[in-house]
Coordinates of C-alpha atoms in Angstrom, one line a residue:
X1 CA 26.2 -40.9 -38.1
X2 CA 27.4 -38.2 -40.6
X3 CA 26.1 -35.6 -38.2
X4 CA 27.9 -37.2 -35.3
X5 CA 31.1 -37.3 -37.4
X6 CA 30.8 -33.6 -38.2
X7 CA 30.3 -32.7 -34.6
X8 CA 33.4 -34.6 -33.5
X9 CA 35.6 -33.6 -36.4
X10 CA 36.9 -30.5 -34.7
X11 CA 37.7 -32.5 -31.5
X12 CA 39.5 -35.2 -33.5
X13 CA 41.5 -32.6 -35.4
X14 CA 42.7 -31.1 -32.1
X15 CA 43.7 -34.6 -30.9
X16 CA 45.7 -35.1 -34.1
X17 CA 47.4 -31.7 -33.7
X18 CA 48.2 -32.6 -30.1
X19 CA 49.8 -35.9 -31.2
X20 CA 52.0 -33.8 -33.6
X21 CA 53.0 -31.5 -30.8
X22 CA 51.0 -28.5 -32.0
X23 CA 48.5 -26.2 -30.2
X24 CA 45.0 -26.3 -31.8
X25 CA 44.4 -23.1 -33.8
X26 CA 41.3 -21.0 -33.4
X27 CA 38.3 -22.2 -35.4
X28 CA 39.6 -25.8 -35.4
X29 CA 41.9 -25.4 -38.4
X30 CA 45.4 -26.7 -38.1
X31 CA 48.3 -24.2 -37.8
X32 CA 51.2 -24.0 -40.3
X33 CA 51.3 -26.2 -43.4
X34 CA 49.9 -29.4 -41.8
X35 CA 46.3 -28.6 -41.0
X36 CA 43.1 -27.6 -42.7
X37 CA 42.3 -24.0 -43.5
X38 CA 38.8 -22.5 -43.4
X39 CA 37.6 -20.2 -46.2
X40 CA 34.2 -19.1 -45.1
X41 CA 32.3 -22.3 -44.4
X42 CA 34.5 -24.4 -46.6
X43 CA 37.6 -26.2 -45.5
X44 CA 40.6 -26.8 -47.6
X45 CA 43.5 -29.3 -47.4
X46 CA 46.9 -29.8 -48.9
X47 CA 47.2 -32.5 -51.6
X48 CA 49.6 -33.6 -54.3
X49 CA 48.1 -32.7 -57.7
X50 CA 49.0 -34.3 -61.0
X51 CA 48.1 -31.6 -63.5
X52 CA 48.6 -33.8 -66.6
X53 CA 50.4 -36.9 -67.7
X54 CA 54.2 -36.6 -68.2
X55 CA 57.3 -35.8 -66.2
X56 CA 57.9 -34.7 -62.7
X57 CA 57.0 -31.1 -63.5
X58 CA 53.4 -32.2 -63.7
X59 CA 53.3 -32.7 -59.9
X60 CA 52.8 -30.0 -57.3
X61 CA 51.3 -29.6 -53.8
X62 CA 48.1 -27.6 -54.0
X63 CA 45.1 -26.7 -51.9
X64 CA 41.7 -28.2 -52.6
X65 CA 38.4 -28.7 -51.0
X66 CA 38.3 -31.2 -48.2
X67 CA 36.0 -34.2 -48.9
X68 CA 33.2 -35.3 -46.7
X69 CA 32.1 -39.0 -46.3
X70 CA 29.2 -40.3 -48.3
X71 CA 27.0 -43.2 -47.3
X72 CA 29.3 -46.2 -46.4
X73 CA 32.5 -44.1 -46.3
X74 CA 35.0 -43.1 -43.7
X75 CA 36.8 -39.8 -43.5
X76 CA 40.4 -40.3 -42.6
X77 CA 42.9 -37.7 -41.4
X78 CA 45.9 -38.9 -43.2
X79 CA 49.3 -39.4 -41.5
X80 CA 51.3 -41.3 -44.1
X81 CA 50.9 -42.5 -47.8
X82 CA 52.5 -45.3 -49.7
X83 CA 54.4 -44.5 -52.9
X84 CA 54.5 -47.4 -55.4
X85 CA 55.9 -48.0 -58.9
X86 CA 52.3 -48.0 -60.2
X87 CA 52.1 -44.3 -59.1
X88 CA 55.1 -43.5 -61.4
X89 CA 53.3 -45.2 -64.3
X90 CA 50.1 -43.3 -63.6
X91 CA 52.0 -40.0 -63.6
X92 CA 53.3 -40.9 -67.1
X93 CA 49.9 -42.1 -68.3
X94 CA 51.5 -45.4 -68.9
X95 CA 48.5 -47.5 -67.9
X96 CA 45.3 -48.8 -69.5
X97 CA 42.4 -46.4 -69.5
X98 CA 44.1 -43.7 -67.4
X99 CA 41.8 -41.3 -65.5
X100 CA 41.3 -37.7 -66.5
X101 CA 43.6 -35.1 -65.1
X102 CA 44.0 -33.1 -62.9
X103 CA 43.9 -35.8 -60.2
X104 CA 45.3 -36.6 -56.8
X105 CA 47.5 -39.8 -57.1
X106 CA 48.0 -42.5 -54.5
X107 CA 46.2 -45.8 -53.6
X108 CA 47.1 -46.4 -49.9
X109 CA 47.4 -44.5 -46.7
X110 CA 47.2 -44.6 -43.0
X111 CA 45.7 -42.2 -40.4
X112 CA 42.9 -41.5 -37.9
X113 CA 39.2 -41.8 -38.5
X114 CA 37.7 -38.3 -38.4
X115 CA 34.1 -38.9 -39.4
X116 CA 31.7 -41.7 -40.4
X117 CA 29.2 -41.7 -43.2
X118 CA 25.8 -43.2 -42.8
X119 CA 25.5 -47.0 -42.4
X120 CA 29.2 -47.4 -41.4
X121 CA 29.6 -49.9 -38.6
X122 CA 32.6 -51.4 -36.8
X123 CA 34.6 -48.1 -36.6
X124 CA 34.7 -45.2 -34.3
X125 CA 36.1 -41.7 -34.6
X126 CA 39.7 -41.8 -33.4
X127 CA 40.4 -45.3 -34.7
X128 CA 43.9 -45.8 -36.2
X129 CA 43.5 -47.3 -39.6
X130 CA 45.1 -48.1 -43.0
X131 CA 43.2 -48.0 -46.2
X132 CA 43.1 -48.6 -49.9
X133 CA 41.9 -45.6 -51.9
X134 CA 40.9 -45.5 -55.6
X135 CA 43.2 -42.5 -56.2
X136 CA 43.3 -39.4 -53.9
X137 CA 45.5 -40.9 -51.2
X138 CA 48.2 -38.3 -51.3
X139 CA 46.3 -35.7 -49.3
X140 CA 45.7 -34.5 -45.8
X141 CA 42.2 -36.0 -45.8
X142 CA 40.7 -38.9 -47.7
X143 CA 37.2 -40.5 -47.9
X144 CA 37.0 -44.2 -48.9
X145 CA 34.4 -47.0 -48.6
X146 CA 34.5 -48.9 -45.3
X147 CA 35.2 -52.2 -47.1
X148 CA 38.7 -50.8 -48.0
X149 CA 39.6 -49.8 -44.4
X150 CA 41.4 -51.9 -41.8
X151 CA 42.3 -51.2 -38.1
X152 CA 46.0 -51.3 -37.4
X153 CA 47.7 -52.9 -34.4
X154 CA 48.6 -50.6 -31.5
X155 CA 52.4 -51.1 -32.0
X156 CA 52.3 -50.5 -35.8
X157 CA 53.5 -47.0 -36.7
X158 CA 51.6 -44.9 -39.3
X159 CA 54.6 -45.2 -41.7
X160 CA 54.6 -49.0 -41.3
X161 CA 50.8 -49.1 -41.9
X162 CA 51.1 -47.1 -45.1
X163 CA 53.8 -49.5 -46.3
X164 CA 51.7 -52.6 -45.4
X165 CA 48.5 -53.0 -47.7
X166 CA 49.8 -52.9 -51.3
X167 CA 53.0 -54.8 -50.7
X168 CA 52.0 -57.5 -48.3
X169 CA 48.6 -58.2 -49.8
X170 CA 50.1 -58.5 -53.3
X171 CA 52.8 -60.8 -52.1
X172 CA 50.4 -63.0 -50.1
X173 CA 47.8 -63.3 -52.9
X174 CA 50.5 -64.3 -55.4
X175 CA 52.2 -66.8 -53.2
X176 CA 49.3 -68.5 -51.4
X177 CA 46.1 -67.8 -53.4
X178 CA 47.6 -68.0 -57.0
X179 CA 50.7 -70.2 -56.7
X180 CA 49.8 -72.3 -53.6
X181 CA 53.2 -72.0 -51.9
X182 CA 54.0 -75.0 -49.8
X183 CA 56.9 -76.5 -47.8
X184 CA 60.0 -77.3 -49.8
X185 CA 59.2 -75.1 -52.9
X186 CA 61.3 -72.5 -54.6
X187 CA 60.6 -68.9 -55.6
X188 CA 62.3 -66.5 -58.0
X189 CA 61.4 -62.8 -57.4
X190 CA 62.6 -59.8 -59.4
X191 CA 63.2 -56.4 -57.8
X192 CA 64.0 -58.2 -54.5
X193 CA 65.0 -55.0 -52.8
X194 CA 61.6 -53.3 -53.4
X195 CA 58.6 -53.3 -51.2
X196 CA 56.9 -56.3 -52.7
X197 CA 60.2 -58.2 -53.0
X198 CA 60.9 -57.8 -49.3
X199 CA 57.3 -58.8 -48.4
X200 CA 57.7 -61.9 -50.6
X201 CA 60.9 -62.8 -48.8
X202 CA 59.3 -62.4 -45.3
X203 CA 56.2 -64.4 -46.2
X204 CA 58.3 -67.2 -47.7
X205 CA 60.2 -67.4 -44.4
X206 CA 56.9 -68.4 -42.7
X207 CA 56.9 -71.7 -44.6
X208 CA 59.6 -74.3 -43.9
X209 CA 62.4 -75.0 -46.4
X210 CA 61.4 -72.5 -49.1
X211 CA 64.3 -71.4 -51.3
X212 CA 64.1 -67.8 -52.5
X213 CA 66.1 -66.6 -55.5
X214 CA 66.2 -62.8 -55.9
X215 CA 67.5 -60.3 -58.5
X216 CA 68.4 -56.8 -57.5
X217 CA 70.9 -54.0 -58.2
X218 CA 74.3 -54.8 -56.8
X219 CA 74.5 -51.9 -54.4
X220 CA 71.4 -53.3 -52.6
X221 CA 72.9 -56.8 -52.0
X222 CA 74.5 -56.1 -48.7
X223 CA 71.3 -54.7 -47.2
X224 CA 69.0 -57.5 -48.3
X225 CA 71.3 -60.6 -48.5
X226 CA 69.9 -62.1 -45.3
X227 CA 66.4 -62.1 -46.7
X228 CA 67.2 -64.2 -49.8
X229 CA 68.6 -67.7 -50.1
X230 CA 70.4 -66.7 -53.4
X231 CA 70.8 -63.2 -54.7
X232 CA 71.9 -62.2 -58.3
X233 CA 72.6 -58.9 -60.0
X234 CA 69.6 -57.6 -61.9
X235 CA 71.8 -57.3 -65.1
X236 CA 73.4 -60.8 -64.8
X237 CA 72.3 -63.9 -66.7
X238 CA 70.1 -65.1 -63.8
X239 CA 68.6 -68.0 -65.8
X240 CA 72.0 -69.7 -65.9
X241 CA 72.7 -68.8 -62.3
X242 CA 69.5 -70.3 -61.1
X243 CA 70.0 -73.5 -63.2
X244 CA 73.5 -73.8 -61.9
X245 CA 72.0 -74.1 -58.4
X246 CA 68.8 -75.9 -59.2
X247 CA 69.0 -77.7 -62.6
X248 CA 65.3 -78.3 -62.7
X249 CA 64.4 -74.6 -62.1
X250 CA 61.9 -73.1 -59.7
X251 CA 58.3 -73.6 -58.7
X252 CA 57.2 -70.0 -58.7
X253 CA 58.4 -67.0 -60.7
X254 CA 57.1 -63.5 -59.6
X255 CA 57.8 -61.0 -62.4
X256 CA 57.2 -57.3 -62.2
X257 CA 59.4 -56.5 -65.2
X258 CA 57.8 -58.1 -68.2
X259 CA 59.6 -57.9 -71.6
X260 CA 62.1 -60.6 -72.2
X261 CA 61.8 -61.7 -68.6
X262 CA 58.5 -63.4 -69.4
X263 CA 60.2 -66.0 -71.6
X264 CA 63.1 -66.4 -69.2
X265 CA 60.7 -67.0 -66.3
X266 CA 58.7 -69.6 -68.2
X267 CA 61.9 -71.4 -69.1
X268 CA 62.8 -71.6 -65.5
X269 CA 59.6 -73.2 -64.3
X270 CA 59.5 -76.8 -63.1
X271 CA 56.6 -79.0 -64.1
X272 CA 53.5 -77.7 -62.3
X273 CA 55.3 -74.4 -61.7
X274 CA 53.5 -71.1 -61.9
X275 CA 54.7 -67.8 -63.5
X276 CA 52.9 -64.7 -62.3
X277 CA 53.2 -61.3 -64.0
X278 CA 52.2 -58.4 -61.6
X279 CA 53.9 -55.4 -63.3
X280 CA 55.7 -54.1 -66.3
X281 CA 58.4 -51.8 -65.0
X282 CA 60.6 -52.4 -68.1
X283 CA 58.2 -50.1 -70.0
X284 CA 59.5 -47.2 -67.8
X285 CA 62.8 -45.9 -69.0
X286 CA 62.8 -42.1 -69.3
X287 CA 61.0 -39.5 -67.2
X288 CA 58.0 -39.5 -69.6
X289 CA 56.1 -42.2 -71.4
X290 CA 58.1 -43.8 -74.2
X291 CA 56.4 -45.5 -77.1
X292 CA 59.8 -47.1 -78.0
X293 CA 60.1 -48.7 -74.5
X294 CA 56.5 -49.9 -74.7
X295 CA 56.9 -51.4 -78.1
X296 CA 60.3 -53.0 -77.2
X297 CA 58.8 -54.6 -74.0
X298 CA 55.8 -55.8 -75.9
X299 CA 57.9 -57.2 -78.7
X300 CA 60.2 -59.1 -76.3
X301 CA 57.3 -60.8 -74.5
X302 CA 57.4 -64.5 -75.6
X303 CA 54.1 -65.4 -77.3
X304 CA 52.6 -68.0 -75.1
X305 CA 51.5 -71.3 -76.8
X306 CA 48.7 -73.0 -74.8
X307 CA 49.6 -76.3 -76.3
X308 CA 53.2 -75.9 -75.0
X309 CA 51.9 -75.1 -71.6
X310 CA 49.8 -78.2 -71.7
X311 CA 52.7 -80.4 -72.8
X312 CA 55.1 -78.9 -70.2
X313 CA 52.6 -78.8 -67.3
X314 CA 53.2 -75.1 -66.6
X315 CA 50.9 -72.3 -65.4
X316 CA 51.0 -68.7 -66.4
X317 CA 48.9 -66.1 -64.5
X318 CA 48.6 -62.4 -63.9
X319 CA 47.8 -60.4 -60.7
X320 CA 46.5 -56.9 -60.2
X321 CA 45.5 -56.0 -56.7
X322 CA 43.9 -52.7 -57.7
X323 CA 41.7 -54.3 -60.3
X324 CA 40.7 -57.0 -57.9
X325 CA 39.6 -54.4 -55.4
X326 CA 38.1 -51.7 -57.4
X327 CA 36.9 -53.4 -60.6
X328 CA 36.2 -57.0 -59.7
X329 CA 34.6 -56.6 -56.3
X330 CA 36.8 -58.9 -54.2
X331 CA 37.1 -56.6 -51.1
X332 CA 35.8 -59.4 -48.9
X333 CA 38.6 -61.7 -50.0
X334 CA 41.2 -59.0 -49.4
X335 CA 39.9 -58.3 -45.9
X336 CA 40.4 -62.0 -45.0
X337 CA 44.0 -61.7 -46.3
X338 CA 44.6 -58.5 -44.3
X339 CA 43.4 -60.2 -41.2
X340 CA 45.9 -63.1 -41.7
X341 CA 48.7 -60.7 -42.4
X342 CA 48.0 -58.6 -39.3
X343 CA 48.1 -61.9 -37.4
X344 CA 51.5 -62.6 -38.8
X345 CA 52.6 -59.0 -37.9
X346 CA 51.4 -59.5 -34.3
X347 CA 53.4 -62.7 -34.1
X348 CA 56.5 -60.8 -35.2
X349 CA 56.9 -62.9 -38.3
X350 CA 56.5 -60.0 -40.8
X351 CA 57.3 -56.3 -40.6
X352 CA 57.1 -53.6 -43.4
X353 CA 60.5 -52.4 -44.6
X354 CA 60.4 -48.6 -44.8
X355 CA 63.1 -47.1 -47.0
X356 CA 62.6 -43.4 -46.3
X357 CA 60.1 -40.7 -45.3
X358 CA 59.3 -37.7 -47.5
X359 CA 57.2 -34.6 -47.1
X360 CA 54.4 -34.0 -49.6
X361 CA 56.5 -31.2 -51.0
X362 CA 59.3 -33.7 -51.7
X363 CA 57.1 -36.0 -53.9
X364 CA 59.2 -35.3 -57.0
X365 CA 62.4 -36.4 -55.3
X366 CA 60.7 -39.4 -53.8
X367 CA 59.3 -40.4 -57.2
X368 CA 62.8 -39.9 -58.8
X369 CA 64.2 -42.3 -56.2
X370 CA 61.8 -45.0 -57.3
X371 CA 62.5 -44.3 -60.9
X372 CA 66.2 -44.8 -60.2
X373 CA 65.5 -48.1 -58.5
X374 CA 67.3 -46.6 -55.4
X375 CA 64.9 -47.7 -52.7
X376 CA 65.2 -50.7 -50.4
X377 CA 61.6 -51.3 -49.2
X378 CA 58.9 -48.7 -49.3
X379 CA 59.0 -44.9 -49.8
X380 CA 56.5 -43.1 -47.6
X381 CA 55.0 -39.6 -47.9
X382 CA 54.7 -38.3 -44.4
X383 CA 52.0 -35.7 -44.4
X384 CA 53.3 -34.0 -41.2
X385 CA 57.0 -34.0 -42.2
X386 CA 58.6 -30.6 -42.8
X387 CA 60.4 -30.5 -46.2
X388 CA 64.2 -30.6 -46.2
X389 CA 65.2 -27.1 -47.4
X390 CA 67.3 -28.5 -50.3
X391 CA 64.5 -31.0 -51.2
X392 CA 61.7 -28.5 -51.3
X393 CA 62.8 -26.7 -54.5
X394 CA 59.9 -26.9 -56.8
X395 CA 62.1 -26.6 -59.9
X396 CA 63.6 -30.1 -59.5
X397 CA 66.0 -31.0 -62.3
X398 CA 65.8 -34.6 -63.5
X399 CA 67.6 -36.2 -66.4
X400 CA 66.3 -38.8 -68.8
X401 CA 67.1 -42.3 -67.5
X402 CA 69.1 -44.7 -69.6
X403 CA 67.8 -47.7 -71.4
X404 CA 66.7 -50.5 -69.0
X405 CA 67.8 -48.3 -66.0
X406 CA 70.9 -50.4 -65.7
X407 CA 72.9 -50.0 -62.5
X408 CA 76.7 -50.0 -62.6
X409 CA 79.4 -50.2 -59.9
X410 CA 79.5 -46.9 -58.0
X411 CA 76.0 -45.8 -58.9
X412 CA 75.0 -46.0 -55.2
X413 CA 77.2 -43.0 -54.5
X414 CA 74.9 -40.8 -56.6
X415 CA 71.6 -42.0 -55.1
X416 CA 71.9 -40.1 -51.8
X417 CA 70.7 -43.1 -49.8
X418 CA 68.3 -42.2 -47.0
X419 CA 68.6 -44.0 -43.7
X420 CA 67.5 -47.6 -44.0
X421 CA 64.8 -48.3 -41.3
X422 CA 64.8 -51.9 -40.1

């Protein structure tokens, strides 16, 4: 199969270029900045390279050798990549056991199958797919094991497909596999305007009579108000606001912030309620890793007393999709979830919310937008997009963000909102 894939790779590349409105270049390499280049017998590709942990200056677009599929892998010509908050934390080195640099960031992408490794079944060259990748997603070509690859519906765009896996699988797993969401329950979700927050809201709408409480920056409220039952400012005393509406609290708390929000979340749980931690964005304040922010967030986390959980009939849990996939071998479980989610997409019950599209060369500006909590839905790196002249400046200036990244009235004017794609 690997031989077959190699023979058809040039044909597939020409098909991809045709879709993009380009004429195939001689020798099979793409023309301009969006295709592969041949150096002798070797082929190169564009990729976002993280040279070392730290600020935005550590990122650049570089050329590197194009990978070829190993046994059990697919080679994908990437069309779009998802940008997540975890990518920002990786850039800072703000994760447990960070990998060695230099590396190509990114954990999800969409594109066209270009070659098949030996023993791969169920896929053909030319298939439109989305995939999880254990790093290396932000490139023109990726190779990843077949168990992390999923075919996408005909009417799903590549940008939607790149916005789909991380957000919707995370939301589904927390709501239905961990917390057992059922009719009539209530959910509190932080960062309600983000990709996961919007996925949570849509999935909750598939169950009758679910009440969704959300927290988000004030400037996002108008855009997302219809997706939430009740919406609060992220800097407000949301505990009192929730209890004013529901004195007993909520059934499920989904927390991507950590810090003092852990104790607040536990205090809001009804008996038999579930608190799930799936991120720690409060540890990210400035452009680079901050020991003070880490220590403050750790210190503010309420120390959990198992006896108190027992007495109050409360459940506390954690969820990491990447660990579940790449360290704990649950790819089969995730495939079943993706199948269910695609079914909901085909029924028009869920749809990824894409905030904006960015060229690979604009990755610094895109990452700054996430850092500023300026996005509504998902930011996408569009591999074929031409950089906006003002955005392609490689000497991007960024200021240190303030404590807790608090948003104030009028901040939205400085965020240069990209068009919101419904």
